[in-house]
Short mmCIF file of C-alpha atoms in Angstrom, two decimals:
data_model
loop_
_atom_site.label_atom_id
_atom_site.label_comp_id
_atom_site.label_asym_id
_atom_site.label_seq_id
_atom_site.Cartn_x
_atom_site.Cartn_y
_atom_site.Cartn_z
CA GLY A 1 87.26 136.37 99.85
CA ALA A 2 84.57 133.43 99.51
CA ARG A 3 82.67 135.93 102.89
CA HIS A 4 82.66 139.71 101.18
CA GLY A 5 84.14 139.17 98.32
CA PRO A 6 88.06 139.41 96.66
CA SER A 7 90.03 141.56 94.43
CA LEU A 8 90.72 139.54 91.42
CA MET A 9 93.13 140.57 89.32
CA PRO A 10 92.86 139.90 85.75
CA GLY A 11 94.58 139.92 82.66
CA GLY A 12 94.41 139.37 79.27
CA PRO A 13 92.85 139.77 75.50
CA ALA A 14 90.35 143.02 76.39
CA ALA A 15 87.12 140.70 74.86
CA ALA A 16 87.69 137.82 76.68
CA TYR A 17 87.43 139.20 79.96
CA GLU A 18 84.42 141.92 78.49
CA ARG A 19 82.89 139.35 77.92
CA VAL A 20 82.51 137.63 82.12
CA ARG A 21 82.60 141.33 82.78
CA LEU A 22 80.33 140.96 84.60
CA ILE A 23 79.70 137.89 86.27
CA LEU A 24 83.83 138.65 87.81
CA GLU A 25 81.93 142.17 89.02
CA ALA A 26 79.48 140.47 91.14
CA ALA A 27 81.41 138.37 93.07
CA ALA A 28 84.46 140.65 93.22
CA ALA A 29 84.43 142.83 96.09
CA ARG A 30 82.58 146.07 96.81
CA ILE A 31 83.78 149.62 98.46
CA ASN A 32 82.45 153.13 98.08
CA GLY A 33 79.59 151.20 95.11
CA GLU A 34 82.94 150.16 93.34
CA PRO A 35 83.83 146.69 92.72
CA CYS A 36 87.21 145.34 93.30
CA VAL A 37 88.08 144.71 89.90
CA THR A 38 88.90 145.63 86.64
CA HIS A 39 90.93 144.46 83.22
CA LEU A 40 94.23 145.38 84.37
CA GLY A 41 96.57 144.74 80.58
CA THR A 42 97.08 142.38 77.81
CA GLY A 43 99.37 138.21 78.57
CA SER A 44 100.36 137.84 81.79
CA ALA A 45 99.49 141.57 82.83
CA GLY A 46 97.55 140.18 86.04
CA HIS A 47 99.13 137.44 87.85
CA TYR A 48 102.55 140.19 87.36
CA VAL A 49 99.94 142.54 89.91
CA LYS A 50 98.96 139.60 91.98
CA MET A 51 102.60 139.50 92.58
CA VAL A 52 103.73 142.08 93.39
CA HIS A 53 101.24 142.31 94.79
CA ASN A 54 102.36 139.35 96.80
CA GLY A 55 105.56 140.95 97.35
CA ILE A 56 103.95 144.21 98.83
CA GLU A 57 102.18 141.14 101.81
CA TYR A 58 105.60 140.13 102.49
CA GLY A 59 107.35 144.05 103.66
CA LEU A 60 104.47 145.21 105.57
CA MET A 61 104.26 141.47 107.60
CA GLN A 62 108.10 141.68 108.15
CA LEU A 63 106.81 146.04 109.26
CA ILE A 64 104.26 144.63 111.68
CA ALA A 65 106.73 141.99 113.05
CA GLU A 66 109.57 144.10 113.62
CA THR A 67 107.42 146.34 116.05
CA TYR A 68 105.79 143.76 117.73
CA ASP A 69 108.89 141.86 119.00
CA LEU A 70 110.00 145.76 119.94
CA MET A 71 106.66 145.79 122.36
CA LYS A 72 107.70 142.02 123.14
CA ARG A 73 111.36 142.11 123.75
CA GLY A 74 111.50 146.46 123.80
CA LEU A 75 109.51 147.33 126.70
CA GLY A 76 108.25 144.22 127.87
CA MET A 77 104.81 143.89 126.50
CA ASN A 78 102.11 141.40 126.81
CA ALA A 79 99.79 139.73 124.30
CA GLU A 80 97.24 141.63 125.86
CA ALA A 81 98.74 144.80 125.44
CA LEU A 82 99.81 144.18 122.16
CA ALA A 83 96.30 144.01 120.57
CA ALA A 84 94.95 147.26 122.05
CA VAL A 85 97.87 148.93 120.22
CA TYR A 86 97.12 147.23 116.88
CA GLU A 87 93.05 147.81 118.25
CA ASN A 88 94.51 151.50 118.64
CA TRP A 89 96.59 152.04 115.37
CA ASN A 90 93.87 149.82 112.71
CA GLN A 91 91.44 152.54 113.93
CA GLY A 92 93.66 155.66 112.61
CA GLU A 93 96.24 155.92 108.93
CA LEU A 94 97.15 152.31 110.32
CA GLY A 95 94.06 151.23 109.36
CA SER A 96 93.99 147.93 107.39
CA TYR A 97 93.77 144.23 107.26
CA LEU A 98 97.19 142.92 108.51
CA LEU A 99 96.55 145.72 112.11
CA GLU A 100 93.32 143.58 112.24
CA ILE A 101 94.27 140.89 112.30
CA THR A 102 97.13 140.88 114.73
CA ALA A 103 95.67 142.42 117.03
CA HIS A 104 92.42 139.71 116.76
CA ILE A 105 95.62 137.30 116.79
CA PHE A 106 96.56 138.67 120.23
CA ARG A 107 93.50 137.39 121.69
CA ARG A 108 93.25 134.90 121.00
CA THR A 109 93.53 131.64 123.35
CA ASP A 110 94.99 129.05 123.84
CA GLU A 111 92.53 125.54 123.14
CA VAL A 112 96.09 123.41 124.23
CA LYS A 113 97.11 125.52 127.71
CA ALA A 114 94.24 126.68 129.23
CA GLY A 115 94.85 131.08 129.44
CA MET A 116 98.55 131.29 127.66
CA PRO A 117 98.28 133.25 124.79
CA LEU A 118 98.05 131.61 121.49
CA ILE A 119 100.64 133.48 119.90
CA ASP A 120 103.60 132.24 122.87
CA MET A 121 103.04 128.84 121.88
CA ILE A 122 103.17 129.74 117.72
CA LEU A 123 107.64 128.10 116.58
CA ASP A 124 109.49 131.42 114.85
CA ARG A 125 109.81 130.27 111.63
CA ALA A 126 107.61 131.56 108.66
CA ARG A 127 106.96 129.77 105.46
CA GLN A 128 106.69 131.33 102.57
CA LYS A 129 105.53 129.57 99.28
CA GLY A 130 107.38 130.86 96.56
CA THR A 131 105.10 135.17 95.01
CA GLY A 132 107.64 137.36 97.54
CA LYS A 133 110.91 135.53 95.91
CA TRP A 134 109.90 135.95 93.12
CA ALA A 135 108.59 139.54 92.97
CA VAL A 136 112.80 139.92 94.60
CA SER A 137 113.87 138.03 91.84
CA GLU A 138 111.59 140.27 88.91
CA ALA A 139 112.21 143.33 91.22
CA MET A 140 116.62 142.37 90.18
CA GLU A 141 115.67 141.16 86.70
CA LEU A 142 114.53 144.42 86.08
CA GLN A 143 116.78 146.61 88.30
CA VAL A 144 114.01 147.64 90.33
CA PRO A 145 115.48 149.14 94.26
CA THR A 146 112.72 146.87 96.15
CA PRO A 147 114.61 146.58 99.91
CA THR A 148 111.95 145.90 102.58
CA ILE A 149 110.18 143.30 100.42
CA ASP A 150 113.66 142.08 100.14
CA VAL A 151 114.42 141.96 103.67
CA ALA A 152 111.17 140.63 104.53
CA VAL A 153 111.45 137.67 102.04
CA MET A 154 115.15 137.28 103.35
CA MET A 155 114.17 136.96 106.82
CA ARG A 156 111.46 134.69 106.40
CA ASN A 157 114.56 132.03 104.95
CA LEU A 158 116.66 133.33 107.86
CA SER A 159 114.08 132.42 110.38
CA GLY A 160 113.83 129.02 109.05
CA ASN A 161 117.12 127.92 110.88
CA PRO A 162 115.90 128.46 114.88
CA ALA A 163 118.09 125.01 116.36
CA ALA A 164 121.41 127.35 114.55
CA ARG A 165 120.03 131.48 116.14
CA LYS A 166 119.29 128.81 119.14
CA ALA A 167 122.79 127.74 119.41
CA ALA A 168 124.21 131.16 118.49
CA GLU A 169 122.19 133.34 120.88
CA GLY A 170 125.02 132.55 123.85
CA MET A 171 127.98 132.82 122.01
CA LEU A 172 127.07 136.15 119.45
CA LEU A 173 126.51 138.94 122.44
CA GLY A 174 124.56 142.59 121.86
CA PRO A 175 123.65 145.28 124.26
CA ALA A 176 122.46 144.21 127.71
CA ALA A 177 121.01 148.31 128.11
CA PRO A 178 117.44 147.88 128.88
CA PHE A 179 114.77 150.45 126.75
CA GLU A 180 115.34 153.76 128.62
CA GLY A 181 112.15 156.89 128.42
CA ASP A 182 109.03 156.65 127.32
CA ALA A 183 107.55 153.84 126.72
CA GLY A 184 103.64 155.72 125.67
CA ARG A 185 106.33 158.51 123.54
CA PHE A 186 108.10 155.30 121.67
CA ILE A 187 104.66 153.63 121.12
CA GLY A 188 103.90 156.51 119.18
CA GLY A 189 106.47 156.86 117.37
CA LEU A 190 106.51 153.64 116.34
CA GLY A 191 102.96 154.23 115.26
CA ASN A 192 104.18 156.23 112.50
CA ALA A 193 107.19 154.45 111.64
CA LEU A 194 105.80 151.43 110.41
CA PHE A 195 103.27 153.99 109.12
CA ASN A 196 106.03 155.35 106.93
CA SER A 197 107.61 152.08 106.18
CA PHE A 198 104.19 151.28 104.70
CA LEU A 199 104.50 154.04 102.01
CA GLY A 200 108.08 153.67 100.61
CA THR A 201 107.10 149.18 100.89
CA TYR A 202 104.06 150.45 98.36
CA ALA A 203 105.70 153.22 96.66
CA GLN A 204 108.94 150.30 95.64
CA GLY A 205 105.83 147.50 94.35
CA MET A 206 104.37 150.19 92.06
CA ALA A 207 107.50 151.13 90.65
CA LEU A 208 107.96 147.60 89.98
CA LEU A 209 104.75 147.46 88.78
CA GLN A 210 105.41 150.81 86.12
CA SER A 211 108.74 149.12 85.24
CA ALA A 212 106.93 145.79 84.90
CA SER A 213 104.48 147.74 82.16
CA ALA A 214 106.77 149.33 80.16
CA VAL A 215 108.80 146.46 79.78
CA TYR A 216 106.55 143.75 79.17
CA GLY A 217 104.10 146.31 76.91
CA TYR A 218 101.25 144.90 79.95
CA GLY A 219 99.22 148.52 79.39
CA LEU A 220 98.87 148.91 83.38
CA HIS A 221 96.43 151.95 85.43
CA LEU A 222 98.56 152.03 88.60
CA GLU A 223 95.09 153.97 89.23
CA ALA A 224 93.26 151.13 88.61
CA VAL A 225 95.46 148.30 90.04
CA ALA A 226 95.57 150.94 93.84
CA ARG A 227 91.80 151.04 93.44
CA ILE A 228 91.14 147.42 93.01
CA TRP A 229 93.24 146.43 95.98
CA ARG A 230 90.76 148.47 98.12
CA GLY A 231 89.55 145.86 99.46
CA GLY A 232 89.74 142.16 99.36
CA CYS A 233 92.91 141.59 99.87
CA ILE A 234 95.72 140.80 102.01
CA ILE A 235 96.73 144.71 101.55
CA ARG A 236 94.25 146.87 101.76
CA ALA A 237 94.16 149.79 103.86
CA ALA A 238 93.59 152.89 104.04
CA LEU A 239 96.70 154.80 103.37
CA LEU A 240 95.49 152.72 99.19
CA GLU A 241 92.56 155.67 99.18
CA ASP A 242 96.05 158.54 99.08
CA ILE A 243 97.78 155.71 96.75
CA ARG A 244 95.62 155.86 94.22
CA ALA A 245 94.68 159.36 94.27
CA ALA A 246 98.41 159.87 93.57
CA TYR A 247 98.49 157.81 90.71
CA GLN A 248 94.16 159.94 89.24
CA THR A 249 95.79 163.18 89.71
CA SER A 250 99.88 161.87 87.69
CA PRO A 251 99.78 158.14 86.20
CA ASP A 252 103.05 158.64 85.17
CA LEU A 253 104.84 159.97 88.49
CA PRO A 254 108.18 157.81 88.85
CA ASN A 255 108.33 157.60 92.69
CA LEU A 256 104.91 157.21 94.82
CA MET A 257 107.37 159.57 97.67
CA LEU A 258 106.93 161.62 94.49
CA ASP A 259 103.34 162.79 95.16
CA PRO A 260 102.68 166.44 96.65
CA HIS A 261 100.81 165.13 99.07
CA ILE A 262 102.13 161.36 100.24
CA GLY A 263 106.17 163.42 100.35
CA ARG A 264 104.36 165.57 102.46
CA GLU A 265 103.20 162.56 105.45
CA ILE A 266 106.67 161.02 105.32
CA ASN A 267 108.79 164.04 105.70
CA LEU A 268 106.14 164.96 108.77
CA ARG A 269 107.00 161.15 110.36
CA GLN A 270 110.72 160.43 109.19
CA GLY A 271 112.27 161.50 111.87
CA ASP A 272 110.04 158.81 114.90
CA LEU A 273 111.48 156.62 111.71
CA ARG A 274 114.81 157.72 112.70
CA SER A 275 114.21 157.71 115.97
CA VAL A 276 112.46 153.97 115.68
CA VAL A 277 115.68 152.76 114.45
CA ARG A 278 118.64 153.93 116.04
CA THR A 279 116.39 152.25 119.38
CA ALA A 280 116.39 148.81 118.06
CA VAL A 281 120.36 149.07 117.92
CA ASP A 282 120.76 150.17 120.95
CA LEU A 283 118.85 146.90 122.31
CA GLY A 284 120.01 145.26 120.03
CA LEU A 285 117.47 143.96 118.44
CA PRO A 286 116.39 143.55 114.45
CA ALA A 287 114.53 145.48 112.27
CA PRO A 288 116.00 145.52 108.78
CA GLY A 289 112.55 145.65 107.16
CA LEU A 290 111.37 149.54 109.14
CA ALA A 291 115.69 150.26 108.60
CA ALA A 292 115.93 149.13 105.00
CA SER A 293 112.70 151.66 104.58
CA LEU A 294 114.48 154.25 106.12
CA ALA A 295 117.44 153.86 103.56
CA TYR A 296 115.55 153.49 100.92
CA PHE A 297 113.85 156.72 101.48
CA ASP A 298 116.86 158.64 102.09
CA ALA A 299 118.92 157.51 98.93
CA CYS A 300 116.08 158.13 97.00
CA ARG A 301 116.07 161.91 98.56
CA SER A 302 119.58 161.99 97.60
CA ALA A 303 120.85 163.68 94.02
CA TRP A 304 124.42 162.29 94.76
CA LEU A 305 125.00 158.99 95.93
CA PRO A 306 128.49 157.22 96.38
CA ALA A 307 128.58 155.52 92.95
CA ASN A 308 130.77 157.11 91.70
CA LEU A 309 133.38 154.43 93.91
CA ILE A 310 131.93 151.87 92.96
CA SER A 311 132.19 152.67 88.84
CA ALA A 312 135.43 153.44 89.82
CA GLN A 313 136.61 150.17 91.14
CA ARG A 314 134.52 148.60 88.38
CA ASP A 315 136.69 150.36 86.21
CA TYR A 316 140.25 149.69 88.26
CA PHE A 317 140.00 145.94 88.07
CA GLY A 318 138.16 145.41 85.62
CA ALA A 319 138.05 148.26 82.73
CA HIS A 320 133.82 148.21 82.85
CA THR A 321 134.69 152.00 82.35
CA TYR A 322 132.24 154.78 83.86
CA GLU A 323 130.65 157.93 82.59
CA ARG A 324 131.64 161.86 83.67
CA ILE A 325 129.86 164.56 84.22
CA ASP A 326 132.20 167.49 81.87
CA ALA A 327 131.61 165.26 79.26
CA PRO A 328 129.40 163.02 77.32
CA GLY A 329 130.40 159.27 76.85
CA ILE A 330 132.23 156.54 78.63
CA PHE A 331 135.83 156.65 79.48
CA HIS A 332 138.59 154.44 81.17
CA THR A 333 141.63 155.28 83.15
CA GLU A 334 144.65 153.30 83.99
CA TRP A 335 144.10 153.01 87.70
CA SER A 336 147.71 152.06 87.96
CA LYS A 337 150.95 152.79 87.22
CA ASP A 338 152.72 149.20 88.22
#
């Protein structure tokens, strides 16, 4: 950001923004001549957008880490081979800042132990400053499902006790069978699974922004949010061009995955995401972000969900009532005659 310009996310009074607009535009990153800054909305809109940006960032980083694990422990790939995969992915539709730096990380050798990949010397404990947790808390408050982001925060928490995980490794057993199959084909499918999961994570973040805008009166335009995220920020990615186009066409799109182009791309790759999740389960490797992204997709496309049973259970033990499919209003049943 200091070298090439940041993505700036200001909110507050529009008149105040106009007084400093030219300064902010001059400082901001530019994509195709467009500054990565705009007035986002009233009040705390800018801070809120930045918080959700960071929540999406948590999700994307967790997903990349899971692909790393599947290739490192699942396929036995070393740092050099991993770097080549991420470099290749970064040249295509997955092109993004996070994949770019991931490839760089695997190329870096340790200055203390010459020749050793630095990544292999880093403790597997990921810390956090709290913005991901805030995003998850807000999503819970507004009742917006953000499962991939939720899982990303949970996994950072779980990583925080490596001693307990080390003790459990010798006691809790998992599958012993190694990966069997075509490694090259699996890596290709893994890239498609990451693509779908990336889109699902952006969809979750955008849904949270849409809800927050309605509840807090921000007046957010999601096309503008996607536009200023295309450069100068950690979640900048080639995918944001399609995301921007989706909200240009349908500003009130209820879910990003319902855009015809994006939905078509997700449908084309869903088989690979399912296959990757199955492989992770078979290998006993944790891939909760990929699995949560798949479950989010499947739940969003389900015209019916088993929540009617939960409603019945709540009414049974707490007289919380339920709704019927054949009549308006609320109902209660005396389920037990005892």
